[in-house]
XYZ file of C-alpha atoms in Angstrom:
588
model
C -24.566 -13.985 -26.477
C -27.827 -13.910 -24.219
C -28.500 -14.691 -20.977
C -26.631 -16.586 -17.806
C -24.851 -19.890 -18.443
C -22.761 -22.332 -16.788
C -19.475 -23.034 -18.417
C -17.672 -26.253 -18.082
C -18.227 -28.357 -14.634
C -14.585 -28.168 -14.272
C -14.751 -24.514 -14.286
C -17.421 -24.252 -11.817
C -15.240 -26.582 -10.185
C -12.560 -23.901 -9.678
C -15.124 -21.564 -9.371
C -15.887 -23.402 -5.636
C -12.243 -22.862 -4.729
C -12.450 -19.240 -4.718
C -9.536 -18.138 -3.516
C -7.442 -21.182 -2.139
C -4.248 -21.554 -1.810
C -2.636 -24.238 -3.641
C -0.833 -25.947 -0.133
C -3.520 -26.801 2.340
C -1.313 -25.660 5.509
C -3.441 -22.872 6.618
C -7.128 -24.284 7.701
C -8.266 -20.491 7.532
C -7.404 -20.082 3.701
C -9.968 -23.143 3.248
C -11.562 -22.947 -0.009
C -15.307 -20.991 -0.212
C -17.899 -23.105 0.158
C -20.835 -24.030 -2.629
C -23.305 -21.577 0.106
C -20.845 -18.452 -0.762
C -20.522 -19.523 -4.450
C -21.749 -17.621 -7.274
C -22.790 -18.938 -10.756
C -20.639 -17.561 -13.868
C -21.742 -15.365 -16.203
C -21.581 -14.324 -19.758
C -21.635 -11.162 -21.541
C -25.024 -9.971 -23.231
C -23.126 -8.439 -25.580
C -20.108 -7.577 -27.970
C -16.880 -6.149 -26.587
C -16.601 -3.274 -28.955
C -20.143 -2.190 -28.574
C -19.022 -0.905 -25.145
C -17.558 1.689 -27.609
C -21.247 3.747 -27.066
C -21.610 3.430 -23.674
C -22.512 7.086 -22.450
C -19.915 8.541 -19.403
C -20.451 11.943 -19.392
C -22.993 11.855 -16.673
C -20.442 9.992 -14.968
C -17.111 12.367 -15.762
C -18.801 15.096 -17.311
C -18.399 16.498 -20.798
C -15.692 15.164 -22.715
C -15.950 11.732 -21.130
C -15.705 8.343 -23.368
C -14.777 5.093 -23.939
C -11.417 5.326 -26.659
C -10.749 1.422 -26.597
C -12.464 -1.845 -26.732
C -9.758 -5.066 -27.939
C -10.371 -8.850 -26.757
C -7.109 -9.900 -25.158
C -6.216 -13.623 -24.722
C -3.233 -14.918 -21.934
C -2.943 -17.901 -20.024
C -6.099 -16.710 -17.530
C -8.540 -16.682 -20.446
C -9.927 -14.028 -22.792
C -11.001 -10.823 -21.885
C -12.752 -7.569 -23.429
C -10.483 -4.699 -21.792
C -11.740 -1.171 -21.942
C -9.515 2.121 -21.755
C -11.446 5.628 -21.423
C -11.036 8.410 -20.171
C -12.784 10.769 -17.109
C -12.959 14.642 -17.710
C -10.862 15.929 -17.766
C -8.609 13.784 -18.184
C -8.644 10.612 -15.750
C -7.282 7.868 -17.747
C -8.687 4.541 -16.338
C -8.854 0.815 -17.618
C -11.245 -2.188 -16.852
C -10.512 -6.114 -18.045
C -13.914 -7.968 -18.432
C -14.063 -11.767 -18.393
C -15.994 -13.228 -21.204
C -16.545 -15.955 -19.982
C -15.744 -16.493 -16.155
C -17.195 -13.527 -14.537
C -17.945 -14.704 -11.315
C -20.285 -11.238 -10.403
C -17.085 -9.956 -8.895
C -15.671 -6.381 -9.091
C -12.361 -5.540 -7.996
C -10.277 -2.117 -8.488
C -6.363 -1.840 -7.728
C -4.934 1.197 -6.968
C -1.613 2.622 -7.840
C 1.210 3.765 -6.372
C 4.077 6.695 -5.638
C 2.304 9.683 -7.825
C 0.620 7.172 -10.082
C 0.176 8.304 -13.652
C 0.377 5.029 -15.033
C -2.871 2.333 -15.165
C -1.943 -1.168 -14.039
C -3.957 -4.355 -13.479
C -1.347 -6.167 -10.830
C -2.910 -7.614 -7.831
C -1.611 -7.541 -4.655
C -1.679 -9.607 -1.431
C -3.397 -12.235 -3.213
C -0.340 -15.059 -4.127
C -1.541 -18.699 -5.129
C -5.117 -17.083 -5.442
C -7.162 -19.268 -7.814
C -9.798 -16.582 -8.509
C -7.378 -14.311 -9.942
C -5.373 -16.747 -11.532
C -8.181 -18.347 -13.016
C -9.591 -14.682 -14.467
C -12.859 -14.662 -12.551
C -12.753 -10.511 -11.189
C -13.437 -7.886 -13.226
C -10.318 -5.916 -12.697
C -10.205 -2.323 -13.235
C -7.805 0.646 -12.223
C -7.404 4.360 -13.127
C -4.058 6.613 -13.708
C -5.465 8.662 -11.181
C -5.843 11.820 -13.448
C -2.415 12.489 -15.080
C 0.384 10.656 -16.979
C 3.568 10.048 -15.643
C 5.260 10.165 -12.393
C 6.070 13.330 -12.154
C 4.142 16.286 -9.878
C 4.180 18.753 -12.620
C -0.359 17.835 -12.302
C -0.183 19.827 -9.660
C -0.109 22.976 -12.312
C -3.985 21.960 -12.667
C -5.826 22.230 -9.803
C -8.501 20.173 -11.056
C -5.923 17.378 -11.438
C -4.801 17.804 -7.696
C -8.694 17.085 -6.889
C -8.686 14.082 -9.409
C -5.517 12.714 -7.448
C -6.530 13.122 -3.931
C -10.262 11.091 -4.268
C -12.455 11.933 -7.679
C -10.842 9.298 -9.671
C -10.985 6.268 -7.800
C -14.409 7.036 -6.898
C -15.454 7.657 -10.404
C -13.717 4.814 -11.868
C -15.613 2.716 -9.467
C -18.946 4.329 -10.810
C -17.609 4.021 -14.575
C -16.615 0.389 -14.514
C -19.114 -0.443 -12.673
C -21.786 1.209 -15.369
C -19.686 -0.755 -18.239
C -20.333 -3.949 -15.912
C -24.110 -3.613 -16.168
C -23.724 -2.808 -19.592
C -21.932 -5.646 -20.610
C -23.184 -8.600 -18.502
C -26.636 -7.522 -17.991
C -26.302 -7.166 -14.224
C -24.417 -5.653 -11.570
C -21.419 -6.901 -9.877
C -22.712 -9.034 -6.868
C -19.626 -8.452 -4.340
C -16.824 -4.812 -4.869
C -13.429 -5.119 -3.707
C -10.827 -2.493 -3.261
C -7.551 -3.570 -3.223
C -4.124 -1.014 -3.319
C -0.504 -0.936 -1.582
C 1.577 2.820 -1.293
C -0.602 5.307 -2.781
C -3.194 2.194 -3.453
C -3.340 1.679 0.299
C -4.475 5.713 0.282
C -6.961 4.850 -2.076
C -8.162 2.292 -0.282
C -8.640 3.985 2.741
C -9.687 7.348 0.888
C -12.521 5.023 -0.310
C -13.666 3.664 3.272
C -13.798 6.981 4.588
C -15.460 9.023 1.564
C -17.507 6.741 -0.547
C -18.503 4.147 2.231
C -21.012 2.752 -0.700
C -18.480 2.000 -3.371
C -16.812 -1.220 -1.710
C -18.290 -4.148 0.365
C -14.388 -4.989 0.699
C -10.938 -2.683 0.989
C -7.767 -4.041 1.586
C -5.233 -1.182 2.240
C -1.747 -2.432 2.710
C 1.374 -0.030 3.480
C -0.853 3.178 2.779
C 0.743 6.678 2.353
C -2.409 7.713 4.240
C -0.061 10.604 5.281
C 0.742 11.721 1.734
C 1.867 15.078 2.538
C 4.230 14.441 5.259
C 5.466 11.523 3.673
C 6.339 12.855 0.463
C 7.825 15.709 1.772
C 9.153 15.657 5.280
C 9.694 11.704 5.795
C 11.460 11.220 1.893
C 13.180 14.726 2.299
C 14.579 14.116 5.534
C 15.808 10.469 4.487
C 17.458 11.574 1.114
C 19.495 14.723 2.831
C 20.279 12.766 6.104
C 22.720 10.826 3.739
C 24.251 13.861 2.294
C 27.608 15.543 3.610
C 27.823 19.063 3.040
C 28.797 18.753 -0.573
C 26.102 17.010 -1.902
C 27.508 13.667 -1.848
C 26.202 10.644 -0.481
C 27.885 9.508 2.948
C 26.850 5.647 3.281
C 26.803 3.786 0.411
C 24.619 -0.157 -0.414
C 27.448 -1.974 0.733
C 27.784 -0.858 4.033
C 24.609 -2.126 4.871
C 24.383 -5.840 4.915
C 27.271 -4.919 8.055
C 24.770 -2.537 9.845
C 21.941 -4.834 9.153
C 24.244 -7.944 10.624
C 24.768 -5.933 13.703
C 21.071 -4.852 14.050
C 20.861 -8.670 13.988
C 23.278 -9.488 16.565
C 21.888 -6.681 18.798
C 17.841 -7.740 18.585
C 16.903 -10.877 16.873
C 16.375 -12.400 20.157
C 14.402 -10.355 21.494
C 11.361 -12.657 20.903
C 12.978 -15.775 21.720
C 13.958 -16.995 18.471
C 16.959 -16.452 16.773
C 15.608 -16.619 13.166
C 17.163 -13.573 11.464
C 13.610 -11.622 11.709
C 12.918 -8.769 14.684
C 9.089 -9.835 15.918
C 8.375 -6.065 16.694
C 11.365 -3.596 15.951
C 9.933 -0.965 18.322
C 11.483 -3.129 21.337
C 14.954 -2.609 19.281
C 17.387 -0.053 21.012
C 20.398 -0.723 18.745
C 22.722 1.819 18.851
C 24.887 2.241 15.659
C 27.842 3.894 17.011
C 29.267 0.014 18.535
C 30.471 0.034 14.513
C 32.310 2.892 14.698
C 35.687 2.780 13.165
C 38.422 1.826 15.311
C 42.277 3.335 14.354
C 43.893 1.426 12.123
C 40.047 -0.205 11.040
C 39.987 -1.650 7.505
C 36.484 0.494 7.105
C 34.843 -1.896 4.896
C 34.227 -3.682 8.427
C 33.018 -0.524 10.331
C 31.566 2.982 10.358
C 32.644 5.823 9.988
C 31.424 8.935 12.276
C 30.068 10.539 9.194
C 28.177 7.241 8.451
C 26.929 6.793 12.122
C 26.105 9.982 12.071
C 23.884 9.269 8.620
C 22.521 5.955 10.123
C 21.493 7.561 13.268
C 19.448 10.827 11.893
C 17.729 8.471 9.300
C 16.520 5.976 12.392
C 15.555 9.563 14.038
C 13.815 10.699 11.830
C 12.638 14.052 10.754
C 12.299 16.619 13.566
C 12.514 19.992 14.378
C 16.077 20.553 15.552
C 15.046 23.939 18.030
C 12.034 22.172 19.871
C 12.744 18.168 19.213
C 9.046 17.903 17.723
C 8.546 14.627 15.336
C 7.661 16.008 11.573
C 6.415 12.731 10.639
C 4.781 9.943 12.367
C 7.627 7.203 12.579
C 10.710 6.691 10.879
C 12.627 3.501 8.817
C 12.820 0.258 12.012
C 15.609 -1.130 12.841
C 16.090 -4.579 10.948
C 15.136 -2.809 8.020
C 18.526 -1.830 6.491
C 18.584 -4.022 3.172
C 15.518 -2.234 2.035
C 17.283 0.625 1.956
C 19.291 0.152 -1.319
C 17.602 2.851 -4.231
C 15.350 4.231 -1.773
C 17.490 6.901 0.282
C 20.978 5.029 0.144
C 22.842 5.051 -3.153
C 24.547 1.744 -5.003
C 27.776 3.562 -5.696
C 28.757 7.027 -6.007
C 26.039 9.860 -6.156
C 23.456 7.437 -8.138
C 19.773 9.138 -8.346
C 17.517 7.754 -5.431
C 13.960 7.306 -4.754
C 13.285 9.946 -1.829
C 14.952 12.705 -3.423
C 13.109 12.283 -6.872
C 9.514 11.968 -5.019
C 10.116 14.705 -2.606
C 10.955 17.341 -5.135
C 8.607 16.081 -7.216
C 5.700 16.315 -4.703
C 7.091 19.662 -3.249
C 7.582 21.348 -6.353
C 3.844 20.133 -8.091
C 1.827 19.243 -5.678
C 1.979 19.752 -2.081
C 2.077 23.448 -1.536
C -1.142 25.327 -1.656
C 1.190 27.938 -4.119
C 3.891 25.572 -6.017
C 7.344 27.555 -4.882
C 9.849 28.109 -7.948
C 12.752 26.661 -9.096
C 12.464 24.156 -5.656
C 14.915 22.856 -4.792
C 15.210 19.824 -1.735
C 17.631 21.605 -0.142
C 15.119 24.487 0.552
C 12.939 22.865 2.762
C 13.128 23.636 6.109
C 12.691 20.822 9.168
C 10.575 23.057 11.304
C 7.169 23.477 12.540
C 6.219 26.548 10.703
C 7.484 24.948 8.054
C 5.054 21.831 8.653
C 2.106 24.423 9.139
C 2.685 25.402 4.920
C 3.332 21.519 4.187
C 0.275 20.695 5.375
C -1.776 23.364 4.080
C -4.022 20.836 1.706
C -3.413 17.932 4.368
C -6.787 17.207 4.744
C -7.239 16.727 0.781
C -4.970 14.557 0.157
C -4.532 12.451 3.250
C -6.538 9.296 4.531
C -6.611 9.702 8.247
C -10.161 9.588 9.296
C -10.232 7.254 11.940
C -14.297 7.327 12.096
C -15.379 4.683 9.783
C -19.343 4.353 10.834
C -20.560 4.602 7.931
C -18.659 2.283 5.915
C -19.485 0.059 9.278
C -23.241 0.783 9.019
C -23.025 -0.346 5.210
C -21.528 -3.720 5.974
C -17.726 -2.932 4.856
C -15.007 -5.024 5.694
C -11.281 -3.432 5.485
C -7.941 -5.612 6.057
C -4.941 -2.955 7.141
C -1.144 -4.314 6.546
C 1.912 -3.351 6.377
C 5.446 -4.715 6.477
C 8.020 -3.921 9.491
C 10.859 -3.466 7.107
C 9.507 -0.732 5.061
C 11.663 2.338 4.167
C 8.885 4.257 1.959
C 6.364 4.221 4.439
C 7.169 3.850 8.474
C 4.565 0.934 9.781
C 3.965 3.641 12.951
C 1.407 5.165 10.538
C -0.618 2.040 10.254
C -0.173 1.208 13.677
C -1.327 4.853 14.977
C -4.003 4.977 12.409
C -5.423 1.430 13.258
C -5.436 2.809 17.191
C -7.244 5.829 16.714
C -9.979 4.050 14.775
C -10.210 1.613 18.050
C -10.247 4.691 20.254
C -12.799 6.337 17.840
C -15.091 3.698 17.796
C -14.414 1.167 20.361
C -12.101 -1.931 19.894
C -15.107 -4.359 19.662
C -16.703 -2.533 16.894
C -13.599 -1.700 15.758
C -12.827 -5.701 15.521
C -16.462 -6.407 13.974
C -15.423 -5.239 10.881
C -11.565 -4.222 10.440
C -7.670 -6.456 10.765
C -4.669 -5.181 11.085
C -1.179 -7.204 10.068
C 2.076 -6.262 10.738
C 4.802 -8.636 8.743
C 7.836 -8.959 10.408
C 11.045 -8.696 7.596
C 8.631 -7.715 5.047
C 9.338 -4.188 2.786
C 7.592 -2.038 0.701
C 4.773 -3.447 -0.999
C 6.600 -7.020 -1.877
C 9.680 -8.474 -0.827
C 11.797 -8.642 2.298
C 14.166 -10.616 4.787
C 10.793 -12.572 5.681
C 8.034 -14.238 4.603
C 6.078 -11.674 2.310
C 3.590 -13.751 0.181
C 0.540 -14.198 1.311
C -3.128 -14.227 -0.063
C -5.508 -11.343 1.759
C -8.104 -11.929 -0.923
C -9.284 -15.048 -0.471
C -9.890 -13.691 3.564
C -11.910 -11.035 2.190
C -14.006 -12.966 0.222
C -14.807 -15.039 3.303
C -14.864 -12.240 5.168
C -17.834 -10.192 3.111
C -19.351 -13.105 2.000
C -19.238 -16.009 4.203
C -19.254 -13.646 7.407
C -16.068 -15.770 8.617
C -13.671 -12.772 10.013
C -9.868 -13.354 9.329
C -7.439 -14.361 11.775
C -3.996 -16.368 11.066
C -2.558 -15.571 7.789
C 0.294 -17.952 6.365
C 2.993 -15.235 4.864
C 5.449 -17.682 2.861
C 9.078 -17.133 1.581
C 10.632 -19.026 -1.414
C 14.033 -19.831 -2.737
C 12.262 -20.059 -5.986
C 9.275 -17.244 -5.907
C 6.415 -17.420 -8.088
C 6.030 -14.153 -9.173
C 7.560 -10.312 -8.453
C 4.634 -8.580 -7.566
C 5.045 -5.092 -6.646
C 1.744 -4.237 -7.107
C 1.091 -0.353 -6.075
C 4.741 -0.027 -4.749
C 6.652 3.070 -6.573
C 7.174 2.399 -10.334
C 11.047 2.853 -9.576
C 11.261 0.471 -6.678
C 10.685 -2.166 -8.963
C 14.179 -1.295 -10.810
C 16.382 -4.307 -10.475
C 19.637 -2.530 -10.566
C 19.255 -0.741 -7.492
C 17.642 -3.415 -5.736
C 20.435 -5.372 -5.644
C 21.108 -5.891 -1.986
C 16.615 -6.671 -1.961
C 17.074 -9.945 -3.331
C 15.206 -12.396 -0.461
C 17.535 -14.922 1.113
C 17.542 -18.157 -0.718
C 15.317 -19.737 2.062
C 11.898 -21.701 1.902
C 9.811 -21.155 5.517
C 6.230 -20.036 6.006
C 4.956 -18.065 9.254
C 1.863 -17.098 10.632
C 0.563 -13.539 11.275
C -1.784 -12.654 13.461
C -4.045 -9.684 14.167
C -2.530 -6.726 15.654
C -1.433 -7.043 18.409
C -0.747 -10.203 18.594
C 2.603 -11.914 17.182
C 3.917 -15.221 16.170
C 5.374 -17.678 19.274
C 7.546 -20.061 18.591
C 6.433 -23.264 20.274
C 9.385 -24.662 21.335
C 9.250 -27.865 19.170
C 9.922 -28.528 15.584
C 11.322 -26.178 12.265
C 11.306 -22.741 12.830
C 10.689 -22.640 8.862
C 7.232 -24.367 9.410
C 4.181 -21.853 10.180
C 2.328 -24.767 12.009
C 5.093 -24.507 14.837
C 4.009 -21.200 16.159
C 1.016 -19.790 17.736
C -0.802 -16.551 18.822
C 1.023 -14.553 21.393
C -0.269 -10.677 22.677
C 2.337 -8.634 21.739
C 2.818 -4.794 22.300
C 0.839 -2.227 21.439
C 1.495 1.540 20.788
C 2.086 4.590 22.971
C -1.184 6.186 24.565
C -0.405 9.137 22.487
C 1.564 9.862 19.619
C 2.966 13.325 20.149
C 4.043 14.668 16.483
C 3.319 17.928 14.168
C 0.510 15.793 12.767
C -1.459 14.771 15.617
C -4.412 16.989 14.670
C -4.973 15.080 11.834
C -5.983 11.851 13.368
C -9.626 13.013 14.402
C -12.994 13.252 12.066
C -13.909 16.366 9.962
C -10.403 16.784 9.023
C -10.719 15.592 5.293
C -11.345 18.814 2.947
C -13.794 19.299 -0.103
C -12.181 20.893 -2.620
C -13.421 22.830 -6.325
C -11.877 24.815 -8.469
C -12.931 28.347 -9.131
C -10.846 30.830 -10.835
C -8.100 28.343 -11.537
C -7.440 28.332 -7.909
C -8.666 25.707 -5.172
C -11.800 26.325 -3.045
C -11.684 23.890 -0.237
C -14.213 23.312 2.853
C -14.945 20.709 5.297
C -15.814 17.474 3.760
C -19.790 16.150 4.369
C -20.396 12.557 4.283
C -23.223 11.949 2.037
């Protein structure tokens, strides 16, 4: 097939829709208009003679295209390529054939990745990915499997931190050209957990790849969260035996009293907290009373539990934060398979990642035979933790170049998150406003918080919502976002969990995750402004609230980490020897 051509009118049709939702209740999720639209077109050539396309000046030596199959599903037909970046960055991209609409967008991944996947998130009810119209593509960031045993190779701890999103950008965007005849008009970056790292990994160090990043829940922290924050979660519910001290069904009773303690805070007794910073429950009101039946209370050991996981990690000697924020109160039913155990002594989350990340890939020498129990909750022991901090972690707040260039980048993250602690999106999001000044700051950069919300998908509140469609109006329309309609169904759509941990997906130990069997919608607004109920109608209907200023964050947050949140902290790294060479990281 030659040339450009316009399919079907219907399809160009849909094409005008962009992103819509299908419910016309938010005006600001209107559908693009024919100015911003962009014509459809075909491929110039054959799906398997992408087979030959050169990537070694790309990946270097070694680098190829292994796959080339036409898939069809209910979104259309597609050529999808697999190859593979020296040495060995695994990566995938899904080409329409035939309702390309010049758009590129990569996903990211998430806990330690090792695994390629073509989910999209934030973008429920959206019509242009429904509909097939992206190029989608997405890497395995270097290494199969979830485990840190990559960290062996330093090379792969490069590819992890930055070289393979950036090069899978450059690679799909190479077998783009190749296959259409053109260049993707408008790039999109979209990742949650250790896709939201991407995301912002991409803003800050290839400011050219993306006209577009959204970056939700982001373990832009990576070292302290995958060491300090999971450690200190996983052995906070430990007695001294090794066994697990509260169990799943203790929590709906916390979470109840959480409830009862702060859900009016904001005026509205809906079963969400607005802002669970202004939350001050204390869990020791539960505590066992003699004679208690304590399947309706605490017990000190529990309290005791709760308590040091709402703390969370710090050094015990000098009180000093090890991580930037800990799980909010309200956010107790998330807690199920992360850090809190079913029954018994069942396997969880934060233990699993921590010693994986410790043990592979953390540590400038990888200790042996690591155990979690060895780490130490101290500041000298933060100073070795964050030895290759400023490889792996995606805490630059200055973003002029990706500015000067035109990007656009949507932050978000859910209140109810137990991987991730929202305060590192909310302290990240301030120091880029006290880097460059909250108007330019707003000029090209949002920020949503979503009350009830968890870890990547799911949550006590509204969680579905489509931050693609805002994008695309954002980059290409020049209309900046503002209310976003976050929706919660009795009868969801879809499971998306789209960049969240591979495990957090398992049903079994989500049990107590399951949404409640309730159909409202609710607005978000830009930080820091929060939903107001006005006084009138269902508090299930998003039209019934409006924009209220709501709190913002401390002046300073005082933590091991602070350091971090300044420029020329991000580190260049090579290998030489076998061992890493790292240096301060120039912005091309």
């Amino acid at each position: 097939m030659n040339g450009q051509f316009f399919i079907s009118l219907m399809a160009f049709v849909a094409l005008l829709s962009g992103c819509a939702h299908d419910e016309a209740t938010n005006t600001n999720n209107k559908p693009l208009d024919v100015a911003s639209s962009l014509n459809i077109v075909l491929p110039v050539k054959n799906c398997s003679e992408l087979l030959s396309t050169d990537l070694t000046t790309i990946g270097g030596t070694g680098s190829k295209v292994t796959k080339a199959d036409i898939i069809m599903d209910s979104s259309g037909s597609s050529c999808v390529i697999e190859g593979l970046l020296a040495p060995e960055i695994g990566f995938k991209v899904q080409l329409p054939l035939e309702s390309w609409t010049q758009r590129y967008m990569q996903l990211g991944c998430g806990g330690l990745c090792g695994r390629v996947g073509l989910m999209v998130s934030a973008a429920d009810s959206c019509l242009a990915v429904k509909n097939n119209s992206f190029v989608l593509a997405s890497t395995d960031m270097g290494h199969q499997g979830g485990s840190g045993d990559f960290g062996e190779d330093p090379q792969k701890r490069i590819d992890f931190a930055y070289r393979s999103m950036h090069l899978t950008s450059v690679a799909a965007k190479s077998l783009i050209k190749e296959f259409y005849g053109q260049a993707p008009r408008y790039s999109y970056f979209n990742g949650c957990s250790d896709g939201g790292r991407e995301a912002l990994m991409e803003a800050q160090r290839f400011p050219d790849d993306f006209d577009g990043v959204i970056a939700g829940a982001p373990a832009m922290n990576f070292s302290v969260q995958n060491s300090f924050h999971h450690g200190w979660l996983a052995l906070s519910n430990l007695d001294e035996n090794g066994n697990a001290i509260v169990h799943a069904d203790k929590l709906p009773l916390l979470h109840k009293a959480v409830l009862d303690s702060c859900d009016t805070l904001d005026g509205l007794k809906d079963g969400l907290i607005q802002d669970p910073r202004a939350c001050n429950f204390d869990p020791s009101v539960l505590l066992c009373k003699q004679g208690q039946e304590t399947s309706t209370c605490l017990t000190r050991a529990e309290i005791q539990a709760v308590t040091n996981i709402y703390k969370g990690p710090h050094d015990k000697q000098t009180g000093l934060a090890l991580a930037l924020g800990a799980p909010m109160r309200g956010s107790e039913l998330s807690w199920p398979g992360v850090f809190v155990p079913m029954q018994g002594n069942e396997d969880i989350f934060s233990k699993r990642v921590a010693e994986e990340a410790l043990s592979g890939v953390i540590y400038k020498e990888n200790p042996e035979n690591f155990k979690l129990t060895d780490l130490k909750f101290t500041e000298a022991e933060f100073e070795k933790v964050s030895a290759l901090y400023g490889l792996y972690s995606a805490v630059n707040p200055d973003l002029a170049t990706f500015r000067s260039q035109g990007g656009k980048l949507i932050l978000w993250h859910g209140w109810s998150d137990p991987h991730i602690s929202p305060i590192n999106s909310i302290a990240y999001y301030e120091a880029v406003q006290n880097q460059m000044g909250k108007d330019e700051t707003e000029s090209f950069m949002r920020f949503y918080l979503f009350p009830g919300m968890y870890h990547c998908f799911g949550g006590d509140g509204p969680y579905q919502f489509d931050l693609v469609t805002q994008m695309m109006r954002w980059v290409e329309q020049g209309i900046s976002p503002y209310e976003i309609i976050a929706k919660q169904s009795s009868q969801p759509e879809t499971f998306n969990g789209a960049g969240a941990p591979e495990e957090n997906v398992d049903k079994p130990a989500k049990a107590l995750q399951n949404t409640p069997s309730l159909d409202r919608s609710r607005p978000v607004y830009p930080y820091p402004y929060v939903a107001s109920y006005k006084g009138i109608g269902s508090i299930n209907e998003a039209d019934q609230f409006e924009a209220k200023l709501g709190s913002t964050g401390p002046e300073r947050y005082i933590w091991a980490g602070e350091k971090f949140y300044q420029p020329n902290q991000q580190l260049k790294c090579q290998v030489d020897n076998n061992q890493l060479k790292c240096s301060a990281w120039n912005q091309m």
